[in-house]
Coordinates of C-alpha atoms in Angstrom, one line a residue:
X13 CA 48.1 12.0 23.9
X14 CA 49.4 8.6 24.0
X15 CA 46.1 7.4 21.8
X16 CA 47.2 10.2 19.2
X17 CA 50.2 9.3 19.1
X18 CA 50.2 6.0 16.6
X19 CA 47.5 8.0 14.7
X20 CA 49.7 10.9 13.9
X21 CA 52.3 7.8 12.9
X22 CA 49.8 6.1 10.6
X23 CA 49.7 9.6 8.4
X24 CA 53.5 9.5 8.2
X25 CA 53.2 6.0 6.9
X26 CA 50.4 7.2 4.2
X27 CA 52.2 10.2 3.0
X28 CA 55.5 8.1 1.7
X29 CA 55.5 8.4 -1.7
X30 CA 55.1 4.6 -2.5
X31 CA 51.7 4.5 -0.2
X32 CA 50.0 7.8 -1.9
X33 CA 51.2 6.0 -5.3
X34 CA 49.4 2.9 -4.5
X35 CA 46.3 5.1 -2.6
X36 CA 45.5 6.7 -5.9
X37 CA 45.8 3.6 -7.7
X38 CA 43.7 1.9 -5.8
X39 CA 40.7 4.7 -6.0
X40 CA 41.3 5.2 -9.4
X41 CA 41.0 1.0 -10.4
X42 CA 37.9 1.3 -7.8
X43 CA 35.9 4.0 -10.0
X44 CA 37.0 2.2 -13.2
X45 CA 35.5 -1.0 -11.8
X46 CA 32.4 0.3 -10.4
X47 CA 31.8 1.9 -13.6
X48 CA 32.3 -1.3 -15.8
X49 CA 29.1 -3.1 -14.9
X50 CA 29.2 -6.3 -13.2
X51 CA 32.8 -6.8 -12.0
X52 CA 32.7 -5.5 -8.7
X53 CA 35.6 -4.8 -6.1
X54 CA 35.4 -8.3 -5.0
X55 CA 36.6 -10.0 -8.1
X56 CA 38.5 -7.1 -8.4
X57 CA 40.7 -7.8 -5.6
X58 CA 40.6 -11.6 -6.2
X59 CA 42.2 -10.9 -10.2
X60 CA 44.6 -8.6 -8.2
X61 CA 45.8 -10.8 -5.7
X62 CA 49.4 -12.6 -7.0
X63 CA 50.2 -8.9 -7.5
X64 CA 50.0 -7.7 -3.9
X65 CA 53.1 -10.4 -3.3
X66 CA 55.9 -8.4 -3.7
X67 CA 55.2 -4.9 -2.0
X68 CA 55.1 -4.0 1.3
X69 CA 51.7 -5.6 3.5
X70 CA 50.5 -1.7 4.7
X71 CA 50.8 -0.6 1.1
X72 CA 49.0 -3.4 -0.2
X73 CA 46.3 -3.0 1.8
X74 CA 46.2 0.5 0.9
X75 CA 45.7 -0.2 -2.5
X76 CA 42.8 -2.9 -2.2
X77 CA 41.3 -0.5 0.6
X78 CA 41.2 2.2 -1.9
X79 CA 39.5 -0.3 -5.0
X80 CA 36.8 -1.0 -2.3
X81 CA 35.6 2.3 -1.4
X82 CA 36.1 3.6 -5.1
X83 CA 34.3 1.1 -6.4
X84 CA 31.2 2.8 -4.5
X85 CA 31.1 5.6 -6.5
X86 CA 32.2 4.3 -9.7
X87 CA 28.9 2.7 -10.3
X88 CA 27.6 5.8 -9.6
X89 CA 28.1 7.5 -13.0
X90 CA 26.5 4.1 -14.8
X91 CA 23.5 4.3 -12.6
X92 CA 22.7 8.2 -13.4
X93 CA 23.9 8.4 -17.1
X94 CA 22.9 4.7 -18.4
X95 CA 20.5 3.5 -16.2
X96 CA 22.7 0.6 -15.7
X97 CA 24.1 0.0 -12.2
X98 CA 27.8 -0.2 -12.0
X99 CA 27.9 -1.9 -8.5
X100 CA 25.2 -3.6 -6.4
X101 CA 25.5 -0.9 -4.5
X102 CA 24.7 1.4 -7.2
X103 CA 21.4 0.0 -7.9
X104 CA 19.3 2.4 -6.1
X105 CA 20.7 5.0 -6.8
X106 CA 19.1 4.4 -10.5
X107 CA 15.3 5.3 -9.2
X108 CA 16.2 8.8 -8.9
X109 CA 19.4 9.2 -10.6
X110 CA 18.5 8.4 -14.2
X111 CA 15.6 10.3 -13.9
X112 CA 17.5 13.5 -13.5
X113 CA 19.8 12.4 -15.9
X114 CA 16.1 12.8 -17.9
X115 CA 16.0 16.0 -16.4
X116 CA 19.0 17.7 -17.8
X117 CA 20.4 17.3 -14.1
X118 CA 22.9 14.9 -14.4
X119 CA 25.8 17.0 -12.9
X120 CA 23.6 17.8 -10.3
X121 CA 23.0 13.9 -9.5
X122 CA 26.4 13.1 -9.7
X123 CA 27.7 16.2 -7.9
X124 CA 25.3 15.1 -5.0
X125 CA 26.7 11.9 -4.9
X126 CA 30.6 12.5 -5.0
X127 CA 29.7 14.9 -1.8
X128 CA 27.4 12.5 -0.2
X129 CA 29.8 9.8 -0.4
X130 CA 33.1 12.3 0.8
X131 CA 30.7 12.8 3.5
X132 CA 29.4 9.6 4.8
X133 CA 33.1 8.1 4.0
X134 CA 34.8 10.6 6.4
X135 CA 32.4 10.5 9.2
X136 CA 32.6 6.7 8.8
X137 CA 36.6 6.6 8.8
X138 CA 36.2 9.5 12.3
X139 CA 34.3 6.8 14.0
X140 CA 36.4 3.7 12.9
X141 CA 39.3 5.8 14.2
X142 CA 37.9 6.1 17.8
X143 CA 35.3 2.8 17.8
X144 CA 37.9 0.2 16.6
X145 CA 40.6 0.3 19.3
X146 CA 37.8 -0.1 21.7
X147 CA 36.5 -3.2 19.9
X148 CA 40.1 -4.6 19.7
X149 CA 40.7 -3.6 23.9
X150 CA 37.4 -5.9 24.4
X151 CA 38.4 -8.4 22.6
X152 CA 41.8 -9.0 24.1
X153 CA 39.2 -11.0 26.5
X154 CA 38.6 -13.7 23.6
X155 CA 39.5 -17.3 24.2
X156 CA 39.1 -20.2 21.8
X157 CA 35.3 -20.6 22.8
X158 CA 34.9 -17.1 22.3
X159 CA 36.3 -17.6 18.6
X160 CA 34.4 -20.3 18.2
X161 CA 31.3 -19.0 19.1
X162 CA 32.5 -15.5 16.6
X163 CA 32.9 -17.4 14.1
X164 CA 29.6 -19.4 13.9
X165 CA 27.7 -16.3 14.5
X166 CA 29.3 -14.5 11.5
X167 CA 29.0 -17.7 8.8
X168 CA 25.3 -17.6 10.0
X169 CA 24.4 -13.9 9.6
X170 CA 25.9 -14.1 6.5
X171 CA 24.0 -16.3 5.5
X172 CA 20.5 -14.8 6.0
X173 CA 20.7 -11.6 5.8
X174 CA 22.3 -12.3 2.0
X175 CA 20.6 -11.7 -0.9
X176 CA 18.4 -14.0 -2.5
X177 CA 17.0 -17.2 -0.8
X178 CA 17.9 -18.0 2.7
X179 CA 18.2 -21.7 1.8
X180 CA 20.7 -21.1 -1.0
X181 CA 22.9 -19.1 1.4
X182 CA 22.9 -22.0 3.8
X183 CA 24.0 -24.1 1.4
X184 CA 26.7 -22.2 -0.1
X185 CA 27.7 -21.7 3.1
X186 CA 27.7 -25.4 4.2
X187 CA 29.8 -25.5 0.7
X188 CA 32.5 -23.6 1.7
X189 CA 32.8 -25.1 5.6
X190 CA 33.2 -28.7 3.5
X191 CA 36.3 -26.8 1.4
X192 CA 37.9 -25.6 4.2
X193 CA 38.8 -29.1 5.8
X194 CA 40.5 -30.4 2.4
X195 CA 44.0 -31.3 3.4
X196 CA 45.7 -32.3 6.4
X197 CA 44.3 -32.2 9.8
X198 CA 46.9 -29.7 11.7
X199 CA 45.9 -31.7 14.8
X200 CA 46.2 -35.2 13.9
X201 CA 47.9 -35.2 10.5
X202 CA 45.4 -37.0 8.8
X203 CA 44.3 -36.2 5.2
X204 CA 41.2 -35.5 4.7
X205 CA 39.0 -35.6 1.0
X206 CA 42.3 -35.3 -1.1
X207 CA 42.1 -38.4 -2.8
X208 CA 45.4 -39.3 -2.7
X209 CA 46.4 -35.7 -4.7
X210 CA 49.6 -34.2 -2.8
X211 CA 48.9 -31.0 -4.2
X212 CA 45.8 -31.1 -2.0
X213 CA 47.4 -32.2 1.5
X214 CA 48.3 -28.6 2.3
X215 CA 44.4 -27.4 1.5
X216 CA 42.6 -25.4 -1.0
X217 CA 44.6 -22.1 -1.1
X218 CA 42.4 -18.7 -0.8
X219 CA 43.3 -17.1 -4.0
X220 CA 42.5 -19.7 -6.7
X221 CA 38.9 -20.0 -4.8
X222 CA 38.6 -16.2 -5.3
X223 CA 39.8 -15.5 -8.2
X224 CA 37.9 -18.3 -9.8
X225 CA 34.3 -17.6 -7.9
X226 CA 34.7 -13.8 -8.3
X227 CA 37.2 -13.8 -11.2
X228 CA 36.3 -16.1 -13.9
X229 CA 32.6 -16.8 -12.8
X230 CA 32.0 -13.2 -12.9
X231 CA 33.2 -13.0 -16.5
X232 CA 31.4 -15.7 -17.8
X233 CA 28.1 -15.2 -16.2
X234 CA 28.3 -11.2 -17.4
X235 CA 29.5 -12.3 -20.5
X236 CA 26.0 -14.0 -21.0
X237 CA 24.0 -11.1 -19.3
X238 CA 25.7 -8.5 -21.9
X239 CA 23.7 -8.6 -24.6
X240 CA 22.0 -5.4 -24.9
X241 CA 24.1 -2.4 -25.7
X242 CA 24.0 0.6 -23.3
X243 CA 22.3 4.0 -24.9
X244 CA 24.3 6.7 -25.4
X245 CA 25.4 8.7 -22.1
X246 CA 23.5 12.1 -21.2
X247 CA 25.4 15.3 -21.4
X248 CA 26.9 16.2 -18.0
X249 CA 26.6 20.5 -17.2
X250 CA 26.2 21.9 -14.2
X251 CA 28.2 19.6 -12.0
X252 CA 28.0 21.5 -8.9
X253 CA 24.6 21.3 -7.0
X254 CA 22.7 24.3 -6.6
X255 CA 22.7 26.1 -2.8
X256 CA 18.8 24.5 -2.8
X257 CA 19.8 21.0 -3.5
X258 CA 22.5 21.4 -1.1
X259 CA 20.2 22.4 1.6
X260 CA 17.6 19.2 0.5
X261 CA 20.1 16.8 0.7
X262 CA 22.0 17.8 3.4
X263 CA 20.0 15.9 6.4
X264 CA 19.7 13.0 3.9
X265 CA 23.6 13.0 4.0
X266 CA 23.8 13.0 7.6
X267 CA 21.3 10.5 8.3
X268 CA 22.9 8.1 5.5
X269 CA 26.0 8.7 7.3
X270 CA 25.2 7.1 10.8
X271 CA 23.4 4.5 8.9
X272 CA 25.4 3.1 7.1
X273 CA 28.4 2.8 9.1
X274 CA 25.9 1.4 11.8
X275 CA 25.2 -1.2 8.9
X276 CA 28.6 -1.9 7.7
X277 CA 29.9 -3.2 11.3
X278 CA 26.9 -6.2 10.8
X279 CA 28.3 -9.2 9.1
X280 CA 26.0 -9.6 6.0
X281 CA 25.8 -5.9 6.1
X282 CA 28.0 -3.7 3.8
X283 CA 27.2 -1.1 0.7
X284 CA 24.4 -3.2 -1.1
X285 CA 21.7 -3.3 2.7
X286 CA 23.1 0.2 3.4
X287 CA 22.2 2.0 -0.1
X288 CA 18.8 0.4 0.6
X289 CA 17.9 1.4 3.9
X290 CA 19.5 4.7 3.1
X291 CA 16.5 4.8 0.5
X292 CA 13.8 3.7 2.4
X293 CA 14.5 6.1 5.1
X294 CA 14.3 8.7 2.9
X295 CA 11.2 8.0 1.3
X296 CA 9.7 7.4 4.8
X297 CA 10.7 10.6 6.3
X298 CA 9.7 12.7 3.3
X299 CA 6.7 14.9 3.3
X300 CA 6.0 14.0 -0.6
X301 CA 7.0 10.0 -0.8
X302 CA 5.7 10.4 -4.4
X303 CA 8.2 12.6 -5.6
X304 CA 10.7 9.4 -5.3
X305 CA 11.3 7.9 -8.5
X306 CA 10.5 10.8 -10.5
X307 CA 14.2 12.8 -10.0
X308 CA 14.3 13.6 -5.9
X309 CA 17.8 14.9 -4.9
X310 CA 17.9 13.1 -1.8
X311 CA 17.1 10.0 -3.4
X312 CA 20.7 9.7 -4.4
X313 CA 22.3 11.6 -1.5
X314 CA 20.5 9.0 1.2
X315 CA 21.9 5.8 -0.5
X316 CA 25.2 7.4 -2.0
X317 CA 26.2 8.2 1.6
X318 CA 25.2 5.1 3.3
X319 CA 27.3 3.1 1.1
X320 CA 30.3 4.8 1.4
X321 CA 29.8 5.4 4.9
X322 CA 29.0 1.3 5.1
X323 CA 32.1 0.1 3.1
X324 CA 34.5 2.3 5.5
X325 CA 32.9 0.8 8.4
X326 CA 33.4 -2.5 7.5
X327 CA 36.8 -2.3 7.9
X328 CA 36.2 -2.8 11.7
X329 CA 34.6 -6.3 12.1
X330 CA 37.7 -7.3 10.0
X331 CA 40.7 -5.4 11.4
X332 CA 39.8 -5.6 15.2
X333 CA 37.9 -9.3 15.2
X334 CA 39.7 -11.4 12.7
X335 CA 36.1 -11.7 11.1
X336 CA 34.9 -10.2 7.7
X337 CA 31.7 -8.7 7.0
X338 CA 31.4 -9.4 3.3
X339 CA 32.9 -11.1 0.6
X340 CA 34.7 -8.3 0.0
X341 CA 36.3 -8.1 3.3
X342 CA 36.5 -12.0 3.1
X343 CA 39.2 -11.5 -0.1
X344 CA 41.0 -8.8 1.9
X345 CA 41.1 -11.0 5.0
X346 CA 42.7 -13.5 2.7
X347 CA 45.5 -10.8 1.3
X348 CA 46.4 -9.9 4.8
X349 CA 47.2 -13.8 5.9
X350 CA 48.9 -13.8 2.3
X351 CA 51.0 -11.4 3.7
X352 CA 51.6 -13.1 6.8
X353 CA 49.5 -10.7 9.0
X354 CA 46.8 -11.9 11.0
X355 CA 43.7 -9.6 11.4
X356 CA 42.3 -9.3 15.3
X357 CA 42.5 -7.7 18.7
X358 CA 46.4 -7.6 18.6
X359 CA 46.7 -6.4 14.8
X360 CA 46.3 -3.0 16.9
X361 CA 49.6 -3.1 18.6
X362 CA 51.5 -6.2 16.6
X363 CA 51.0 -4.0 13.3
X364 CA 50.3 -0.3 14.5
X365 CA 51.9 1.1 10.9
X366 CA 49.5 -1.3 9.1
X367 CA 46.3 -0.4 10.8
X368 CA 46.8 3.3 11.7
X369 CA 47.9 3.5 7.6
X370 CA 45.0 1.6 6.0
X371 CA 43.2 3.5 8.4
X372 CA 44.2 7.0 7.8
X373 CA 44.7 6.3 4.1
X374 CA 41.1 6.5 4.0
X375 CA 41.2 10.3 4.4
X376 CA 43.5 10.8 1.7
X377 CA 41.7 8.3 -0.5
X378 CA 38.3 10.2 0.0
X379 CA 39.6 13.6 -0.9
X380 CA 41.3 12.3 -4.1
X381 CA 38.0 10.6 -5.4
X382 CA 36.5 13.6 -4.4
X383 CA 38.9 15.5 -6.5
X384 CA 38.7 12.9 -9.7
X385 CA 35.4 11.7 -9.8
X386 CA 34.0 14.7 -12.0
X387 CA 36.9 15.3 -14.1
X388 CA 37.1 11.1 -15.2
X389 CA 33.5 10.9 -16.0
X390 CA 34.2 11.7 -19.8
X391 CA 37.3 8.8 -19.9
X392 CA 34.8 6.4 -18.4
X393 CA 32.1 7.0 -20.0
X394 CA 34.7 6.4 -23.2
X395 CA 35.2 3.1 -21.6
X396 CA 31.8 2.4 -21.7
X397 CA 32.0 1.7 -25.4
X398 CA 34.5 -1.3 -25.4
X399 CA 32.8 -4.1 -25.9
X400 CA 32.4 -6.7 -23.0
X401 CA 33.3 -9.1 -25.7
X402 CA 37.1 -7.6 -26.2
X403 CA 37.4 -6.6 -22.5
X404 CA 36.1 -10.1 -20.7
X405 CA 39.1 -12.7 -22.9
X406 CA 41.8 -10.2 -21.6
X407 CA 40.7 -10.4 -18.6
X408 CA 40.2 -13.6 -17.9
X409 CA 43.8 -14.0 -19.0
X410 CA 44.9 -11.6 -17.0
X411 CA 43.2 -13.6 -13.6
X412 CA 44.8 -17.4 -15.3
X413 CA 48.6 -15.8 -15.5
X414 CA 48.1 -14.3 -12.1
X415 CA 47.0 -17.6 -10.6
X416 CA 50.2 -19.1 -12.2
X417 CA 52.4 -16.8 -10.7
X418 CA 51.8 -17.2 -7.1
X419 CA 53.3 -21.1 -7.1
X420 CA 54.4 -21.6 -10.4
X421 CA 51.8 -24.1 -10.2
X422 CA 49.6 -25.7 -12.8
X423 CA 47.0 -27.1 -10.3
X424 CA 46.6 -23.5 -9.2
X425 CA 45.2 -22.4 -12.6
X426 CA 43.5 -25.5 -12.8
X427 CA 41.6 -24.9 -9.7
X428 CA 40.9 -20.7 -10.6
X429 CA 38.9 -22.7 -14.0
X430 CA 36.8 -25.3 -11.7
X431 CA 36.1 -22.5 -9.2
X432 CA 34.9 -20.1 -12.6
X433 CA 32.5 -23.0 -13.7
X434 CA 31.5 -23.0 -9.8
X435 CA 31.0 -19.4 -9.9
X436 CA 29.4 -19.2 -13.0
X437 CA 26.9 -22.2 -11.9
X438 CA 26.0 -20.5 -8.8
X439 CA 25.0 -17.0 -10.4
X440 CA 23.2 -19.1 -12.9
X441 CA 21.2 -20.7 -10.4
X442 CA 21.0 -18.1 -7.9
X443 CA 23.4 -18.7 -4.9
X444 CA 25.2 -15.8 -4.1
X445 CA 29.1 -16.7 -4.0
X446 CA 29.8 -14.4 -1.1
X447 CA 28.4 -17.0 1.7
X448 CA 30.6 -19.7 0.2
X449 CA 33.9 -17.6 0.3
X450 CA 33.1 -16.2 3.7
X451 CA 32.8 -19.8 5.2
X452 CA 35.5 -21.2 3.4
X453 CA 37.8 -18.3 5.2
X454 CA 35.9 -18.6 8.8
X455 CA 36.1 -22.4 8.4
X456 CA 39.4 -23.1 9.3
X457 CA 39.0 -20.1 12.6
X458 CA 35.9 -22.2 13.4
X459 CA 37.3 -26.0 13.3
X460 CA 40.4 -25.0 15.5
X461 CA 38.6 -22.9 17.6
X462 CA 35.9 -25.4 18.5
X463 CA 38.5 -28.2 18.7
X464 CA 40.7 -26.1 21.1
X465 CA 37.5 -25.1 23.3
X466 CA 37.2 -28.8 23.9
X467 CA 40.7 -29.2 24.8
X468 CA 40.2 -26.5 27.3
X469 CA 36.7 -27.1 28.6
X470 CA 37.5 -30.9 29.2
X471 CA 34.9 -32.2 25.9
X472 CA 31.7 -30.2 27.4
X473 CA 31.1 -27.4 25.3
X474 CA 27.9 -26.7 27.6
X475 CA 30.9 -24.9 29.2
X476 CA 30.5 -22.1 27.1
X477 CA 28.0 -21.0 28.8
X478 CA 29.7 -20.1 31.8
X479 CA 31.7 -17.6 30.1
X480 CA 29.8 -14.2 29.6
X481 CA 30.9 -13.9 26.3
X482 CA 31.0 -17.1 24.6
X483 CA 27.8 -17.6 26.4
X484 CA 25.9 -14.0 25.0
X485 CA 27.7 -15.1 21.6
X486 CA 25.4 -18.5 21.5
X487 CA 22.7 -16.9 22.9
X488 CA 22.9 -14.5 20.1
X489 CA 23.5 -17.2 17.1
X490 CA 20.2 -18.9 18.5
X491 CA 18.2 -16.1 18.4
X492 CA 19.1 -15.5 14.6
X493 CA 18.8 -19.1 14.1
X494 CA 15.4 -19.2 15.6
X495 CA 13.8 -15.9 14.7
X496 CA 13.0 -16.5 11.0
X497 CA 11.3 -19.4 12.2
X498 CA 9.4 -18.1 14.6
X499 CA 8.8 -15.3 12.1
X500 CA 7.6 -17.6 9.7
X501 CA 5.2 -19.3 11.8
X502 CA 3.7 -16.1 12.9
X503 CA 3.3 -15.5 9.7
X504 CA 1.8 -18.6 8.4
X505 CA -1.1 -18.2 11.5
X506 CA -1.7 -14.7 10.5
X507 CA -2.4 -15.5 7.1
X508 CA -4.5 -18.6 8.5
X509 CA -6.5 -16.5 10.6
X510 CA -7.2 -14.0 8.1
X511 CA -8.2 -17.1 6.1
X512 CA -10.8 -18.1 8.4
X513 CA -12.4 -15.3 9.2
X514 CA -12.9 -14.1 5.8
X515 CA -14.5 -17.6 5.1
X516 CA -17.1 -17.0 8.1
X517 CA -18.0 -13.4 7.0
X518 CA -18.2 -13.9 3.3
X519 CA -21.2 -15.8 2.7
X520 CA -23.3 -13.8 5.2
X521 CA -23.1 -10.4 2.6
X522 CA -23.2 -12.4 -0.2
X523 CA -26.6 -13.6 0.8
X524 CA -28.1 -10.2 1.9
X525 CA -26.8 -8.6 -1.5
X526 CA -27.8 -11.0 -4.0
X527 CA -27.2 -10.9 -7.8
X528 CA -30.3 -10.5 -9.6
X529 CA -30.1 -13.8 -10.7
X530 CA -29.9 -15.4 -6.9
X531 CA -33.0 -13.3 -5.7
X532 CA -34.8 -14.6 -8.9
X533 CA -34.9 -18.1 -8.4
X534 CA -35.4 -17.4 -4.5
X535 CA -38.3 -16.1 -5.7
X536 CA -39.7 -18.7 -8.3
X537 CA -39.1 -21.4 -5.5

């Protein structure tokens, strides 16, 4: 009883009338984002910041919570009607999606998905209910090398399990470690790379580097992806699934379920991997793999769930360990330190309103998307028409007045318009900005961490190794340091060896076959 307790509190904290307000604001920005292609929840939040300043830290959270896991199935409805995903997430979900759009099934795909994802987002929020204060109970046991150890792990899965090249990870990622130690040492007092600029002794603030990455890169690099104008949107009838597409989906819902929030505790993980092994599961376990990509049902159930189910779940690495799972989570881990809480094991009982709110505000969340995502479809799809051209300048001014308003600072803006040609640079050339923002934030737990394990293990970090956790957390890093190589060289042997042998077989048939021309001047020799 005493574990129900704070959980029965966190629903009276939800159901004040300033916290629903800000609930259904937060879904309702999320499905207009994930419907306007490109944007994404995590510039989103970024642009969204400097407003979070003046309300409570629980309802704020709320709200950027709620833009997250709407976000999901916003980009659901611009994957099945236009063929153009909304959110990375959403890209799978275009295979089958569209083509039952094609169909004259487009309510059914999209009915399928706003019950897959009320699905897999429930089930997800049941087991971060129960999972997360065990997480936080364990890790009541970490010390700085423990942290330090965390925190190194997390920067590395990051960076290769993200998208695109593994080498362009790890260097955005190296990137954003070199950001985080601008300013003054807090051990020493030294400056360090400020160049004799005072408004960088105190550090590169979180919210320019976001808003400018996510914010102002985003806009500029879709800006130039744009071009082509989206066809006209299908007719939507027959919203609710049939009792038969109910039944064919349905274990595709449950299995995308456990997957993805199985997926969204893994840093690197989240929506984007979860939508994708929600597909290929599907497509492995069906009898007819052929019918995917043609219009099958559980096609977009298997990915719609998983996402959801993931971007609940990654709520739990960030609330319970102090570390973030995605850029995404990164941004949000920012907010909360903006609002002068700290996320990890004692965020449980230091801030029980906060977490048992966010927490259960999930639940009311999911039902009210559930309720509004048919009924918006027509407004968005309105939204659809306005051009990217009138849309992108007001927001981009939007992100620059917000990044003045936090200091009153010029440098801020200034910053928020390096970090947009950063941004847009990096999508250009294909580094991901998530690694780089994820570092930058675990930097600063990493440097005093490490520096504060040396305090206490007397300079020998071979130390860590004699504690059980700190020394499975190493033990762990070096395996996913070590595996692609190994991987790779595996690999490159395989292929060797096939090499080889099919150089010692080849000649041999050759010979015994013959062209026509071979056995004729055999035989005039």
């Amino acid at each position: 009883m005493e574990f129900l307790q704070p959980v029965l509190d966190g629903f009276g904290v939800v159901l004040e009338p300033t916290n629903l307000l800000y609930c259904l604001l937060g879904v309702t920005i999320g499905m207009l984002i994930g419907v306007l292609p490109g944007l994404g929840p995590a510039a989103t939040i970024a642009i969204l910041l400097p407003l979070t300043y003046g309300v409570e830290p629980v309802t704020a959270i709320i709200m950027l919570a709620g833009i997250f896991y709407g976000a999901q199935y916003g980009g659901t409805i611009t994957s099945v009607l236009l063929r153009l995903p909304g959110e990375a997430s959403a890209v799978v979900t275009v295979f089958d999606g569209y083509q039952l759009a094609k169909q004259g099934k487009a309510g059914t795909a999209l009915g399928i998905a706003a019950i897959g994802s009320f699905v897999g987002g429930t089930v997800a929020i049941i087991g971060l209910t129960f999972l997360a204060p065990l997480v936080a109970g364990f890790a009541l046991d970490f010390g700085p090398p423990e942290y330090a150890a965390l925190a190194l792990l997390g920067i590395l899965l990051v960076a290769t399990i993200s998208n695109g090249p593994k080498v362009k990870a790890l260097i955005a990622a190296a990137v954003g470690l070199l950001l985080a130690t601008v300013g003054r040492d807090a051990f020493t007092g030294a400056e360090r790379f400020t160049f004799g600029n005072l408004s960088l002794a105190d550090g590169i603030d979180f919210v320019p580097v976001a808003m400018g990455l996510f914010g102002v890169g985003e806009i500029l690099y879709n800006l130039e992806e744009r071009h082509r104008a989206a066809k006209a949107p299908t007719s939507v009838k027959n919203v609710w699934p049939s009792r038969q597409d109910l039944r064919t989906s349905a274990p595709a819902i449950g299995r995308g379920s456990v997957l993805g929030f199985f997926l969204g505790i893994l840093p690197g993980g989240g929506a984007t991997i979860a939508s994708l092994a929600g597909y290929a599961v599907e497509k492995k376990v069906a009898k007819d793999p052929s019918r995917f990509g043609k219009g099958a049902v559980e096609g977009v159930a298997g990915p719609e769930t998983a996402n959801n189910a993931a971007a609940t779940s990654s709520f739990i690495p960030l609330l319970t360990l102090g570390i973030p799972a995605n850029a995404t989570m990164a941004i949000i881990f920012g907010a909360l330190l903006i609002q002068g809480v700290t996320p990890g094991p004692e965020l449980i009982n230091a801030h029980p309103d906060l977490f048992w709110g966010v927490v259960n505000s999930m639940y009311i969340g999911n039902i009210l998307l559930l309720i509004m995502a048919i009924p918006l479809i027509g407004v968005f799809v309105r939204i659809l028409r306005v051009r990217a051209a009138i849309l992108a300048p007001i927001t981009a001014l939007i992100t620059l007045l917000g990044a003045y308003t936090i200091r009153n600072s010029m440098f801020d803006v200034l910053l928020v318009v390096v970090f947009g040609a950063v941004g847009y640079l990096m999508k250009k050339f294909g580094f991901e900005p998530g690694p780089l923002v994820l570092a930058f934030v675990l930097g600063a737990l990493l440097e005093s961490s490490l520096r504060r394990s040396l305090l206490v293990l007397d300079g020998n970090l071979l130390g860590m190794m004699g504690r059980p956790i700190s020394a499975t957390l190493v033990i762990l890093f070096v395996a996913v340091a070590v595996f692609p190589l190994i991987k790779s060289l595996l690999d490159r042997r395989t292929h060797h060896a096939v090499v080889d042998e099919a150089l010692r077989s080849g000649p041999a048939p050759h010979a015994a076959s013959g062209t026509p021309s071979d056995t004729h001047t055999k035989e005039n020799a």
